[in-house]
Coordinates of C-alpha atoms and ligand atoms in Angstrom, one line a residue:
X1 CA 23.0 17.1 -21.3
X2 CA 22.1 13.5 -21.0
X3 CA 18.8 12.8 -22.6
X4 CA 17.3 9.6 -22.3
X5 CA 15.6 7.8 -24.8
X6 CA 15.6 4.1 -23.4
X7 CA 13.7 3.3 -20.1
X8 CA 14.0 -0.4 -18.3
X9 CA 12.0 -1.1 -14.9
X10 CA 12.1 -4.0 -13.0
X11 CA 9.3 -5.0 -11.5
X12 CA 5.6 -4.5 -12.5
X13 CA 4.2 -4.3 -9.4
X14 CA 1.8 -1.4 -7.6
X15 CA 4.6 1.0 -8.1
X16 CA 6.3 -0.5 -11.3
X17 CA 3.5 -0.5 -13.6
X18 CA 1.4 2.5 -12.8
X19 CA 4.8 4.8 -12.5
X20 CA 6.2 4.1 -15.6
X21 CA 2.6 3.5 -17.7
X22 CA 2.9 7.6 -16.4
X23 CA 6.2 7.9 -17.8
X24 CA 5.5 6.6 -21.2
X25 CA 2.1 7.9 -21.7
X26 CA 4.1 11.5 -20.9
X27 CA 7.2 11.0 -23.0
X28 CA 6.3 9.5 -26.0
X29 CA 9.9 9.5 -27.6
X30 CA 11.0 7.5 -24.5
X31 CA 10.9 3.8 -24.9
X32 CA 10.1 2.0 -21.6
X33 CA 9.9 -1.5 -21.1
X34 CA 9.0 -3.3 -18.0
X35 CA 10.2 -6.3 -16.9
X36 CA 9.2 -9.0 -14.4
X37 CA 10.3 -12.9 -12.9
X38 CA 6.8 -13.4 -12.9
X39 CA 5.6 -13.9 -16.2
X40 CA 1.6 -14.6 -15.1
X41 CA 1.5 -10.7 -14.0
X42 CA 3.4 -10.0 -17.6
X43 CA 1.0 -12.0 -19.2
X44 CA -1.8 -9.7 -17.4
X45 CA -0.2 -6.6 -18.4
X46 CA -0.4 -8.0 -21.6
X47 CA -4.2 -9.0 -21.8
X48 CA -5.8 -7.7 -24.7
X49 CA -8.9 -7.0 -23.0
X50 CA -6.7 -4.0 -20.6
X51 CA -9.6 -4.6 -17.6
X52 CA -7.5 -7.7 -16.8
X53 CA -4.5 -6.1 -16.4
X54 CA -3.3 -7.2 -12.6
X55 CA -3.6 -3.8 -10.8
X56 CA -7.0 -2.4 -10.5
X57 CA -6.2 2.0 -9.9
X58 CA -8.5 4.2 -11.4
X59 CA -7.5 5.7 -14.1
X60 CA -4.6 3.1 -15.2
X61 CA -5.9 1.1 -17.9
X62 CA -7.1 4.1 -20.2
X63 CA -3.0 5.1 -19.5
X64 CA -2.1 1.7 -20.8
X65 CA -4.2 1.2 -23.1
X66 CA -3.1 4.6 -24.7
X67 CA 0.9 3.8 -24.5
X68 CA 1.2 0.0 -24.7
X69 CA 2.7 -1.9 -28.2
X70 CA 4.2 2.4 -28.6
X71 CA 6.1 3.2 -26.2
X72 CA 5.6 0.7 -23.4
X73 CA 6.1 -2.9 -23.4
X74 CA 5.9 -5.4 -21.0
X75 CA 8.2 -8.4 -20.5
X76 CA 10.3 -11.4 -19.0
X77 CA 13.3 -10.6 -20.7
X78 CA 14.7 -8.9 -18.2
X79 CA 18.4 -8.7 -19.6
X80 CA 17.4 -7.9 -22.8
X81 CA 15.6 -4.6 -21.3
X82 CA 18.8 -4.2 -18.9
X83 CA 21.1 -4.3 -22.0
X84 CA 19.1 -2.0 -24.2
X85 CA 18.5 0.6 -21.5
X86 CA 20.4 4.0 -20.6
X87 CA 18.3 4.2 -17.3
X88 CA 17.4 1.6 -15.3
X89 CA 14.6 1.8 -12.3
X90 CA 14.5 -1.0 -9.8
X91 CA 11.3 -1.7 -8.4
X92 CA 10.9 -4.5 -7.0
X93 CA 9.6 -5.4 -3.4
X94 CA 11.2 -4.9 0.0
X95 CA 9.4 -6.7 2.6
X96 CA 10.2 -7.1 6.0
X97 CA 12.6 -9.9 6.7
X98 CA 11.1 -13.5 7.8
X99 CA 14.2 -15.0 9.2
X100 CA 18.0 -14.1 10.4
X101 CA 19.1 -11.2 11.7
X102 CA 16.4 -8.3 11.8
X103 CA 13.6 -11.1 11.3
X104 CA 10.5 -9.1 11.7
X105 CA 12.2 -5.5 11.3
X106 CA 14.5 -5.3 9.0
X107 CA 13.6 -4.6 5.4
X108 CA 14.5 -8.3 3.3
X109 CA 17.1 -6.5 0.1
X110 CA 17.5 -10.1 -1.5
X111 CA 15.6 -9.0 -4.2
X112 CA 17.5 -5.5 -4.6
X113 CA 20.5 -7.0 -4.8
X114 CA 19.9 -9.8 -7.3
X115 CA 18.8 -7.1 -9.5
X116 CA 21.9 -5.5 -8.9
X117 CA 24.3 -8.2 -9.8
X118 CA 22.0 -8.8 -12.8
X119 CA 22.4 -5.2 -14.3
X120 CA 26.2 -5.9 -12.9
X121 CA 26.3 -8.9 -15.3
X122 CA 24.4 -7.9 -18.3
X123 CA 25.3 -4.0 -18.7
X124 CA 27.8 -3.9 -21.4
X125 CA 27.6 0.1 -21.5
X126 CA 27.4 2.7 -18.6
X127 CA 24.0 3.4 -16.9
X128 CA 22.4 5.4 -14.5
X129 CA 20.4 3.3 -11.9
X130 CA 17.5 4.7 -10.0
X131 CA 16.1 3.3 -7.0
X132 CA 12.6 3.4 -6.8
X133 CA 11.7 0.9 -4.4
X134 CA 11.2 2.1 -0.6
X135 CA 14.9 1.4 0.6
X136 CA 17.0 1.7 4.3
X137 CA 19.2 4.8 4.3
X138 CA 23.0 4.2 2.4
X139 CA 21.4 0.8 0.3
X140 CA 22.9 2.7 -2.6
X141 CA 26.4 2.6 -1.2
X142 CA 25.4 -1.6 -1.3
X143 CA 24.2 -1.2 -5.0
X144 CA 27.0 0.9 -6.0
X145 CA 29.6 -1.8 -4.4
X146 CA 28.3 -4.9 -6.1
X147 CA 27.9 -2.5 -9.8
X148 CA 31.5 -1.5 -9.2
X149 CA 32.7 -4.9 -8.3
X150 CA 31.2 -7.5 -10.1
X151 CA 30.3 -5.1 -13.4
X152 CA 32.1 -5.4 -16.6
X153 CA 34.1 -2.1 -16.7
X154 CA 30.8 -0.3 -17.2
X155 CA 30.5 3.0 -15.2
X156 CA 27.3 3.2 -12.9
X157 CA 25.4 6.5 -11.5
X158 CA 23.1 5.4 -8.5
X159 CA 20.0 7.5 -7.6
X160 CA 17.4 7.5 -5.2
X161 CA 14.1 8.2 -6.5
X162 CA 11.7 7.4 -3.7
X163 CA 7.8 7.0 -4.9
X164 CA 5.6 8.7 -3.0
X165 CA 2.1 7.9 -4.7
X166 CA -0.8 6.2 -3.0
X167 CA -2.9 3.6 -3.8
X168 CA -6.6 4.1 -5.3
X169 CA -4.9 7.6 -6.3
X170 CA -1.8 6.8 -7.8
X171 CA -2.4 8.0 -11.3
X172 CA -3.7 11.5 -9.5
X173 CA -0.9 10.9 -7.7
X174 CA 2.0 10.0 -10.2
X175 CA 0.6 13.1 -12.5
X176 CA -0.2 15.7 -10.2
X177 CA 2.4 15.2 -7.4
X178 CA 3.2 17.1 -4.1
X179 CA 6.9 16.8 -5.4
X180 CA 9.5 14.3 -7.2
X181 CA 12.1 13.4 -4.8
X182 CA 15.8 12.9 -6.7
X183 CA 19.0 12.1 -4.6
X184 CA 22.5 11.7 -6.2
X185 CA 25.8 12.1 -5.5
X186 CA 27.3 15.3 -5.1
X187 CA 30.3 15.4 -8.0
X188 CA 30.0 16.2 -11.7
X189 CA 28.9 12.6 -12.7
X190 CA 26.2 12.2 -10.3
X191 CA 24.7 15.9 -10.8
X192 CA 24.7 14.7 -15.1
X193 CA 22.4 11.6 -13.9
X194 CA 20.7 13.9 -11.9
X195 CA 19.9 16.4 -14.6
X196 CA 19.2 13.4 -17.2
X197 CA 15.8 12.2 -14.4
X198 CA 14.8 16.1 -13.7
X199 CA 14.6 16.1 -17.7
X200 CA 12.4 12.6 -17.5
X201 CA 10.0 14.6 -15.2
X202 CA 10.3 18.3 -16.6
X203 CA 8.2 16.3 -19.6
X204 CA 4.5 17.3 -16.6
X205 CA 6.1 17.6 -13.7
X206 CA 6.8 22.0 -13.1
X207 CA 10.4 22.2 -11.8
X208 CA 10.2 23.9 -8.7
X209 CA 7.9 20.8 -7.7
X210 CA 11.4 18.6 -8.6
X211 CA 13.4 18.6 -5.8
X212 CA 17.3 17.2 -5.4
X213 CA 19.3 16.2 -2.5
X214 CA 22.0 14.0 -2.2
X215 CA 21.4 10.4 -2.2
X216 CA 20.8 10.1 1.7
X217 CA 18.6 12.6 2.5
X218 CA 16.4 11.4 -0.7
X219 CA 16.5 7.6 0.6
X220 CA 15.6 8.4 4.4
X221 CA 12.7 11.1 2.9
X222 CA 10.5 8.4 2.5
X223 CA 10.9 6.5 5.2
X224 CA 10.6 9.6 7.0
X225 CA 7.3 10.6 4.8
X226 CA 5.3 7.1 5.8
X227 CA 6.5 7.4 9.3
X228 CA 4.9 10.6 9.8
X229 CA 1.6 10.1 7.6
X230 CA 1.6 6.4 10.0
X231 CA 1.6 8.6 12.7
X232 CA -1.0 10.9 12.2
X233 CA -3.4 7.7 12.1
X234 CA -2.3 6.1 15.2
X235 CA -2.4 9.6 16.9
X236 CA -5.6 9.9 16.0
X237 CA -6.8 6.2 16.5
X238 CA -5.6 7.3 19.9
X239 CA -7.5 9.3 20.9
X240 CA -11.2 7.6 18.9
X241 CA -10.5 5.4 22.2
X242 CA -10.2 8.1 24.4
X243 CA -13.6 9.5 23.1
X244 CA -15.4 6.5 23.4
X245 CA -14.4 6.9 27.3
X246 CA -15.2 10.3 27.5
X247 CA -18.3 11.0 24.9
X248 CA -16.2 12.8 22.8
X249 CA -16.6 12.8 19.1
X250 CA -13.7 11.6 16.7
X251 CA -14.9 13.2 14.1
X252 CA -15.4 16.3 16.1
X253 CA -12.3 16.4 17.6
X254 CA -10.4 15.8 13.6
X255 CA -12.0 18.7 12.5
X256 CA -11.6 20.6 15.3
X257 CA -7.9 20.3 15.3
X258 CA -7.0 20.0 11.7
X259 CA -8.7 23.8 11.0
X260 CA -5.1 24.8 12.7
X261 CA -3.1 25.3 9.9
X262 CA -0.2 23.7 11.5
X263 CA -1.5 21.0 12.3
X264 CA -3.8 20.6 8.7
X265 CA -7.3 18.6 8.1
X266 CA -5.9 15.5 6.2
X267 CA -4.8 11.9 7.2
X268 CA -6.9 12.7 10.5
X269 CA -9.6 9.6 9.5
X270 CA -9.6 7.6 12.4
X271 CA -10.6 3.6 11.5
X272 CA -9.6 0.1 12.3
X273 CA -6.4 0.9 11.4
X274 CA -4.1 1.6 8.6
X275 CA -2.8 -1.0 6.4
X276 CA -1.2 -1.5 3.4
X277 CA 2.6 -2.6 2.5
X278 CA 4.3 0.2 3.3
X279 CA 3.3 1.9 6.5
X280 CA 4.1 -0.9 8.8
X281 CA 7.1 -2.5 7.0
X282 CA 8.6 1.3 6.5
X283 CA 8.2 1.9 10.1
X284 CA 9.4 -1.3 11.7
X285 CA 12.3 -0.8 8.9
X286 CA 13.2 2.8 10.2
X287 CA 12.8 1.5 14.1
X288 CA 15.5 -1.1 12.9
X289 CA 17.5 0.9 11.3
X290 CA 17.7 3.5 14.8
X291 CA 18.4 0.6 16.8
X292 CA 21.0 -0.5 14.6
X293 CA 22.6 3.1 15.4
X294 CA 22.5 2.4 19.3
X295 CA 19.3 5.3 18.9
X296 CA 17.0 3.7 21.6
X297 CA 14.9 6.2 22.1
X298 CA 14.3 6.9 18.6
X299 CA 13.3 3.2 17.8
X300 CA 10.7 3.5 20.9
X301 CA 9.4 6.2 19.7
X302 CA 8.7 4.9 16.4
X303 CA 7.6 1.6 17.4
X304 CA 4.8 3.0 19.1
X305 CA 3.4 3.9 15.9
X306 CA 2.6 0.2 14.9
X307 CA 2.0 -1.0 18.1
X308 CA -0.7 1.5 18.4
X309 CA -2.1 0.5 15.4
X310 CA -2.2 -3.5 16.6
X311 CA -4.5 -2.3 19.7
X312 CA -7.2 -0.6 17.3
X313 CA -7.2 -3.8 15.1
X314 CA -7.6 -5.7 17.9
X315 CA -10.0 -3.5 20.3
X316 CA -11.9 -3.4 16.9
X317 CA -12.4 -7.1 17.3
X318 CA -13.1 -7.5 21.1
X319 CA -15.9 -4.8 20.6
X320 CA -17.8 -6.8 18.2
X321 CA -17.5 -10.0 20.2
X322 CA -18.3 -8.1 23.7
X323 CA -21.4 -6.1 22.1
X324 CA -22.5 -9.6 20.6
X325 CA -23.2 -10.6 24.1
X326 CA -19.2 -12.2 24.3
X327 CA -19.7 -15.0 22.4
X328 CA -19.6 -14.7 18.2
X329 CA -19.4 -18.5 18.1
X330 CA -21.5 -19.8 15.1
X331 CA -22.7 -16.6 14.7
X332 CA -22.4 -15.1 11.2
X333 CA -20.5 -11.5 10.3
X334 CA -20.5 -10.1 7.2
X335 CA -17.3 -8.1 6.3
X336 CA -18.3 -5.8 3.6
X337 CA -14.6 -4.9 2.2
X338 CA -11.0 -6.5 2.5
X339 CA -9.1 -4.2 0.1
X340 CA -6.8 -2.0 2.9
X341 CA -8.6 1.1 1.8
X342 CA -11.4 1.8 -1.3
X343 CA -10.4 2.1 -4.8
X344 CA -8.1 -0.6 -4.8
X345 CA -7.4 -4.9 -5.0
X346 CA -4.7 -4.7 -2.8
X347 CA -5.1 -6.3 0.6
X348 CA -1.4 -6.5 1.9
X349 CA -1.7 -5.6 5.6
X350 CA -5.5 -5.2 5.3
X351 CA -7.0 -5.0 8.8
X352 CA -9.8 -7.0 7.8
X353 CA -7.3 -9.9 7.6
X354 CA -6.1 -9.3 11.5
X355 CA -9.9 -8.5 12.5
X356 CA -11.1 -12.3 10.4
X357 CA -8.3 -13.8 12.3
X358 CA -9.2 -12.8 15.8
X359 CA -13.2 -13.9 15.2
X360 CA -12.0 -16.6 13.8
X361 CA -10.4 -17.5 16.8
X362 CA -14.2 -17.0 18.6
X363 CA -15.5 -19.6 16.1
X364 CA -17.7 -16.9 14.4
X365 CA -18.9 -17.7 10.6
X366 CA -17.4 -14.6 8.3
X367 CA -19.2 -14.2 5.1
X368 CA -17.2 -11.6 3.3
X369 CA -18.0 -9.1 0.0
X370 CA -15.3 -6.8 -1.7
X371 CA -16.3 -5.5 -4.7
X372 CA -12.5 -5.6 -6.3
X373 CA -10.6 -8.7 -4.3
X374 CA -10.5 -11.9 -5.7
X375 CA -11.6 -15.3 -3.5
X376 CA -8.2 -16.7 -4.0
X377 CA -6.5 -13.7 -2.4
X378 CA -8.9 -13.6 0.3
X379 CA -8.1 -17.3 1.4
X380 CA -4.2 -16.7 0.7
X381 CA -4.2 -13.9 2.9
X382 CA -5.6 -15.8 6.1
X383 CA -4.1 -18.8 5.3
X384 CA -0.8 -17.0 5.5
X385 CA -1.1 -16.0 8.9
X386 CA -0.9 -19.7 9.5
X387 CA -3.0 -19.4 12.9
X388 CA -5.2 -22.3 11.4
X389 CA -5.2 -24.9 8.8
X390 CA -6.6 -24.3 5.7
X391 CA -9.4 -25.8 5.6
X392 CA -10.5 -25.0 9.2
X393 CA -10.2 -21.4 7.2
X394 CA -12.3 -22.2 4.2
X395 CA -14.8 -23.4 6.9
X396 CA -14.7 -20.4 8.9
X397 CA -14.8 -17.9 5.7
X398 CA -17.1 -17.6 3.0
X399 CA -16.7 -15.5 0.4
X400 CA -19.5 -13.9 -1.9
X401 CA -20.0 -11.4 -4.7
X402 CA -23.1 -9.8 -3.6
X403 CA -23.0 -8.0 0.0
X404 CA -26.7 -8.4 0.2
X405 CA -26.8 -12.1 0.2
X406 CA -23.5 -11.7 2.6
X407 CA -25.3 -9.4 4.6
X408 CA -28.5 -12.0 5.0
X409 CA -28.8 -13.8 8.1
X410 CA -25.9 -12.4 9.6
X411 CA -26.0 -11.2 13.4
X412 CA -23.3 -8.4 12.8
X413 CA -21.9 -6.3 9.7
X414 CA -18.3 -4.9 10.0
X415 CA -17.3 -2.0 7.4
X416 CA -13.3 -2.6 6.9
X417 CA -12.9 -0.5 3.6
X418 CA -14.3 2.8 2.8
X419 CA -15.9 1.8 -0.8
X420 CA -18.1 4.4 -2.0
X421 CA -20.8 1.9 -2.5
X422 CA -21.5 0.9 0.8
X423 CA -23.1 4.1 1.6
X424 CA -25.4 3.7 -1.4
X425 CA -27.1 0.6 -0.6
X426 CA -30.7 -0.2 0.5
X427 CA -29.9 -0.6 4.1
X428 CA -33.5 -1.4 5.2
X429 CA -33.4 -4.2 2.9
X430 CA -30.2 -5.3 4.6
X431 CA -31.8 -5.0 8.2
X432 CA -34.7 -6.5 7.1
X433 CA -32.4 -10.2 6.3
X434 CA -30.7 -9.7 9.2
X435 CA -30.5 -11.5 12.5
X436 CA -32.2 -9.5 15.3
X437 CA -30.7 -7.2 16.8
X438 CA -28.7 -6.2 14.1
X439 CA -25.5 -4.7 14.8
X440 CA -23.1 -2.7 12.4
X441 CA -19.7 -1.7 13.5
X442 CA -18.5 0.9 11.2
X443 CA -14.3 0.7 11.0
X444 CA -14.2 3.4 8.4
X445 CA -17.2 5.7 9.8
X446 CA -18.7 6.4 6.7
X447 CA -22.0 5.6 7.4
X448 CA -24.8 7.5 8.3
X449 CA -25.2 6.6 11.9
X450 CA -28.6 8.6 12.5
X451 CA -30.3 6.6 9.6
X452 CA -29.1 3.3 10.6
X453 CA -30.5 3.8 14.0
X454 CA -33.9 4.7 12.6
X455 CA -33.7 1.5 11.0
X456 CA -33.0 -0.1 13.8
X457 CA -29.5 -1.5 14.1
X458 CA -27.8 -1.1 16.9
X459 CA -24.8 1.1 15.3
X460 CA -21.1 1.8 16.8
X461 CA -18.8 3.6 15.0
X462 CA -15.3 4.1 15.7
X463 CA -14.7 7.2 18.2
X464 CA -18.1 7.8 19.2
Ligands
NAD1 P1 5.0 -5.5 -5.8 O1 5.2 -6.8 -4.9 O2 3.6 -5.2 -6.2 O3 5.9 -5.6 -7.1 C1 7.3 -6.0 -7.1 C2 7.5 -6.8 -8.3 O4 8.9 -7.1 -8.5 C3 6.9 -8.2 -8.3 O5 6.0 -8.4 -9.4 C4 8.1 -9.2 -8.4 O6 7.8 -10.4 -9.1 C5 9.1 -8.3 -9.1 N1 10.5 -8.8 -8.8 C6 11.1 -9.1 -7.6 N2 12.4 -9.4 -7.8 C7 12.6 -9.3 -9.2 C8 13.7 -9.5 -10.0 N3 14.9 -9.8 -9.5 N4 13.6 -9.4 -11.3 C9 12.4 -9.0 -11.9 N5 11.3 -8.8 -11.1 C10 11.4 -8.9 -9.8 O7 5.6 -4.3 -4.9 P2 5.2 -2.8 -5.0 O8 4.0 -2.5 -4.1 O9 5.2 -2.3 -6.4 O10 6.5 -2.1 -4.2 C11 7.7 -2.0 -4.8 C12 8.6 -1.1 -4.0 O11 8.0 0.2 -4.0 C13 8.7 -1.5 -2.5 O12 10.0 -1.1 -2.1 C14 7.7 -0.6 -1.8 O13 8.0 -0.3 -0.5 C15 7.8 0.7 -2.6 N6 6.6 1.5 -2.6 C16 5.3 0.9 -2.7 C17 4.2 1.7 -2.8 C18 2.8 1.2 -2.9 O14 1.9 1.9 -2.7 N7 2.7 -0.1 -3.1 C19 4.3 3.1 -2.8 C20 5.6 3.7 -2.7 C21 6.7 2.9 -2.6
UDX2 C1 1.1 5.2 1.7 C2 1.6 6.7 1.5 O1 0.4 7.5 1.7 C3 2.2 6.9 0.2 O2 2.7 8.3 0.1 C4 3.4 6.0 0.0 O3 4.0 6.1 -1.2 C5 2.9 4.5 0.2 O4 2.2 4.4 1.5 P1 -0.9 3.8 0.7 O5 -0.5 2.8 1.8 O6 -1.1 3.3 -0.6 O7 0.1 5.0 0.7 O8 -2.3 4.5 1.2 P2 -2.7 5.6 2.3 O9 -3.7 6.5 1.6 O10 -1.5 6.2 2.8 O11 -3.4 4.7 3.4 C6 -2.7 3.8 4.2 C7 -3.6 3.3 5.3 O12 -4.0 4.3 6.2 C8 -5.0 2.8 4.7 O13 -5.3 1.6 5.4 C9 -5.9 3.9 5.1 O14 -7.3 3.4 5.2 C10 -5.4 4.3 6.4 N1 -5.7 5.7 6.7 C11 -5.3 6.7 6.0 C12 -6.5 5.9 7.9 O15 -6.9 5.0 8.6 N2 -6.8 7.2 8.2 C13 -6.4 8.3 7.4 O16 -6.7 9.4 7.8 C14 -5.6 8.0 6.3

């Protein structure tokens, strides 16, 4: 039985850092060392003070704070971790390609593979790789062939250990999960590195809730997994539009149809659309990799997902600049939230970036509060759209760290993430600073829309 004593992941991103901060604060006598190219987000794993660490999850600093300097370390020395590892995760990212062949689609594996020729260079003795980045069914064929090829006689095992955790949850997640996912191939030496991961997670994890396929079946799960929670959303974004038509309630209609157990209550939320940087690259990745396969029909199908998803973020848009009487031009809205859903800094995908870009387009003034995203991020993110220059943008968007004083003056508020807080606030105090009339258009519908009214705004939530 191989038993693992020496961890190495690369990349300390969302999935990097809070996966194996899990690992090691659940095995203490493994040793697992994370490593990074960029050394600013090692440095800020490092903080002393472990509130600055780069990822904001609940739950994660205590985890750090109670395994870091033990048995977790964070670094730049990214061969020395290779070399002194028996298992090696890759984790970095796998965004959707920006140029070439499957531009827009196709997921970008430049940074996979340079991690494999590096472990190919460095590893002096035989290791058992695990994917754990969110890769296109048969990448591990790739990984294998460059290990093999380039490699230094040592003997590599490739699994695929797809992440499933979500963001705002992920320790939750990453400690209580659904199941862990382990492909690897079928013969003696594969089903070894197999057993040597199922003992990493036997440490919390109950064994029936580990489950193990071969290596295909494992990478094509996930894409298979955000495909289907993706579609749930845009299913039932659907049909929010179709009740606004009809006088239908969204809401209604969720609960309604997730009380059938076959169908189930959750993921039925309908909003201003999903985000995030998996659901859309995962999807567009999968509809690339059907077409790629001659599978029309399959890619179609797919496709519709995302291109739903557009139309809400859009139509989300057009509503506030219709209800404002068409024109939002020099008219201020407030955007309280950027994050892609609560509990979390991470704004890749966020709709309130597509939504800021579309008013921005009308001229409107966006004053924006989040209470966990940065200024900086909030400028990078629009400014990477590239629809304007960037200082048009920093015109256009101002960005403060108290929603009342973002709320003041302003002819509209637009509710983009679901933060807890929101629904706490002194909302007559907010009308009161406000523009008259006073609209709120409520992406998330989490606020109470009776109360609002009696205040007096002029309220439209999505679905109703
Ligand atoms: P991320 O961008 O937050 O982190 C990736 C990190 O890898 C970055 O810090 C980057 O500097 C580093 N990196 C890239 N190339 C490197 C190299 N050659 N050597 C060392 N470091 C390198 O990305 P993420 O959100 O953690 O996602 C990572 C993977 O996990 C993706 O494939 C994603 O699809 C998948 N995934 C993400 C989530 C999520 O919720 N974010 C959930 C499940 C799966
Ligand atoms: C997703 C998957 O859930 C997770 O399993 C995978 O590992 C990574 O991708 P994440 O993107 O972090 O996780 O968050 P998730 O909770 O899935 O939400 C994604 C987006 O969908 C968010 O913008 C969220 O607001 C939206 N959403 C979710 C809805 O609009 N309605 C819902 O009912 C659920």
């Amino acid at each position: 039985m191989i038993s693992v004593k020496n961890i190495c992941c690369i990349g300390a991103g969302y999935v990097g850092g809070p996966t194996m901060a899990v690992i090691a604060h659940k095995c203490p006598d493994i040793k697992v060392t994370i490593v990074d190219l960029n050394a600013e987000r090692i440095a800020a794993w490092n903080d002393e003070d472990v509130n600055n660490i780069p990822i904001y999850e609940p739950g994660l600093a205590e985890i750090v704070k109670s395994a870091r300097g033990k048995n977790l370390f964070f670094s730049t020395e990214v061969e020395k971790a290779i070399d002194e590892a028996e298992m090696i995760f890759i984790s970095v990212n796998t965004p959707t390609k920006t140029y070439g062949v499957g531009k827009g689609m196709a997921a970008d594996l430049k940074y996979i593979e340079l991690c494999a020729r590096q472990i190919a260079t460095v590893a002096k003795s035989n290791k058992i790789v695990v994917e754990k980045s969110t890769l296109p069914v048969r990448t591990a064929e790739a990984i294998k062939n460059i290990l093999d090829n380039t490699g230094n006689g040592a003997r590599f095992q490739i699994l695929s250990n797809p992440e499933f955790l979500a963001e705002g949850t992920a320790i939750d997640d990453l400690i209580n999960p659904d199941r862990v996912l382990i492909g690897g191939d079928t013969d003696e030496e594969g089903q070894k590195a197999i057993e040597a991961l199922v003992n990493v997670y036997s440490n919390w994890v109950p064994k029936e809730k580990i489950l193990t396929t071969n290596v295909w079946s494992s990478e094509l799960s996930k894409l298979t997994a955000n495909a289907f929670l993706a579609q749930r959303v845009s299913s039932i974004n659907a049909m929010s539009e179709l009740c606004e038509k009809t006088g239908a309630d969204v809401n209604e209609v969720a609960r309604a149809i997730g009380m059938d157990s076959r169908i189930g209550s959750k993921f039925l939320k309908s909003s201003v659309g999903f985000g995030g940087s998996c659901f859309q690259k995962d999807i567009l990745n999968l509809v690339y990799i059907a077409k790629s396969y001659g599978l029309k029909e399959v890619a179609d199908y797919w496709e519709q997902v995302v291109i739903m998803n557009d139309h809400q973020k859009k139509r989300f848009a057009t509503n506030i600049v219709k209800t404002l009487y068409n024109t939002v031009s020099g008219k201020k809205i407030a955007f309280l939230g950027w994050a892609f859903k609560k509990d979390t800094n991470d704004t890749r995908e966020s709709a309130a970036i597509y939504v800021a870009d579309d008013l921005l387009n009308e001229q409107a003034n966006i004053a924006v509060y989040d209470p966990k995203v940065e200024e900086s991020i909030i400028y990078r993110d629009i400014n990477y759209l590239g629809t304007r220059a960037a200082e048009e943008n920093k015109q256009g968007i101002e960005v403060l760290n108290d929603p009342y004083n973002a709320c003041k003056d302003a002819h509209a508020i637009a509710v983009l993430t679901e933060w807890d807080e929101f629904k706490t606030y002194d909302w007559q105090k907010i009308y009161n600073n406000m523009k008259k009339p006073a609209f709120v258009f409520d992406g998330r519908n989490i606020l109470d829309a009776d109360k609002l009214k009696n205040i007096g705004f002029i309220f439209q939530q999505i679905g109703k």
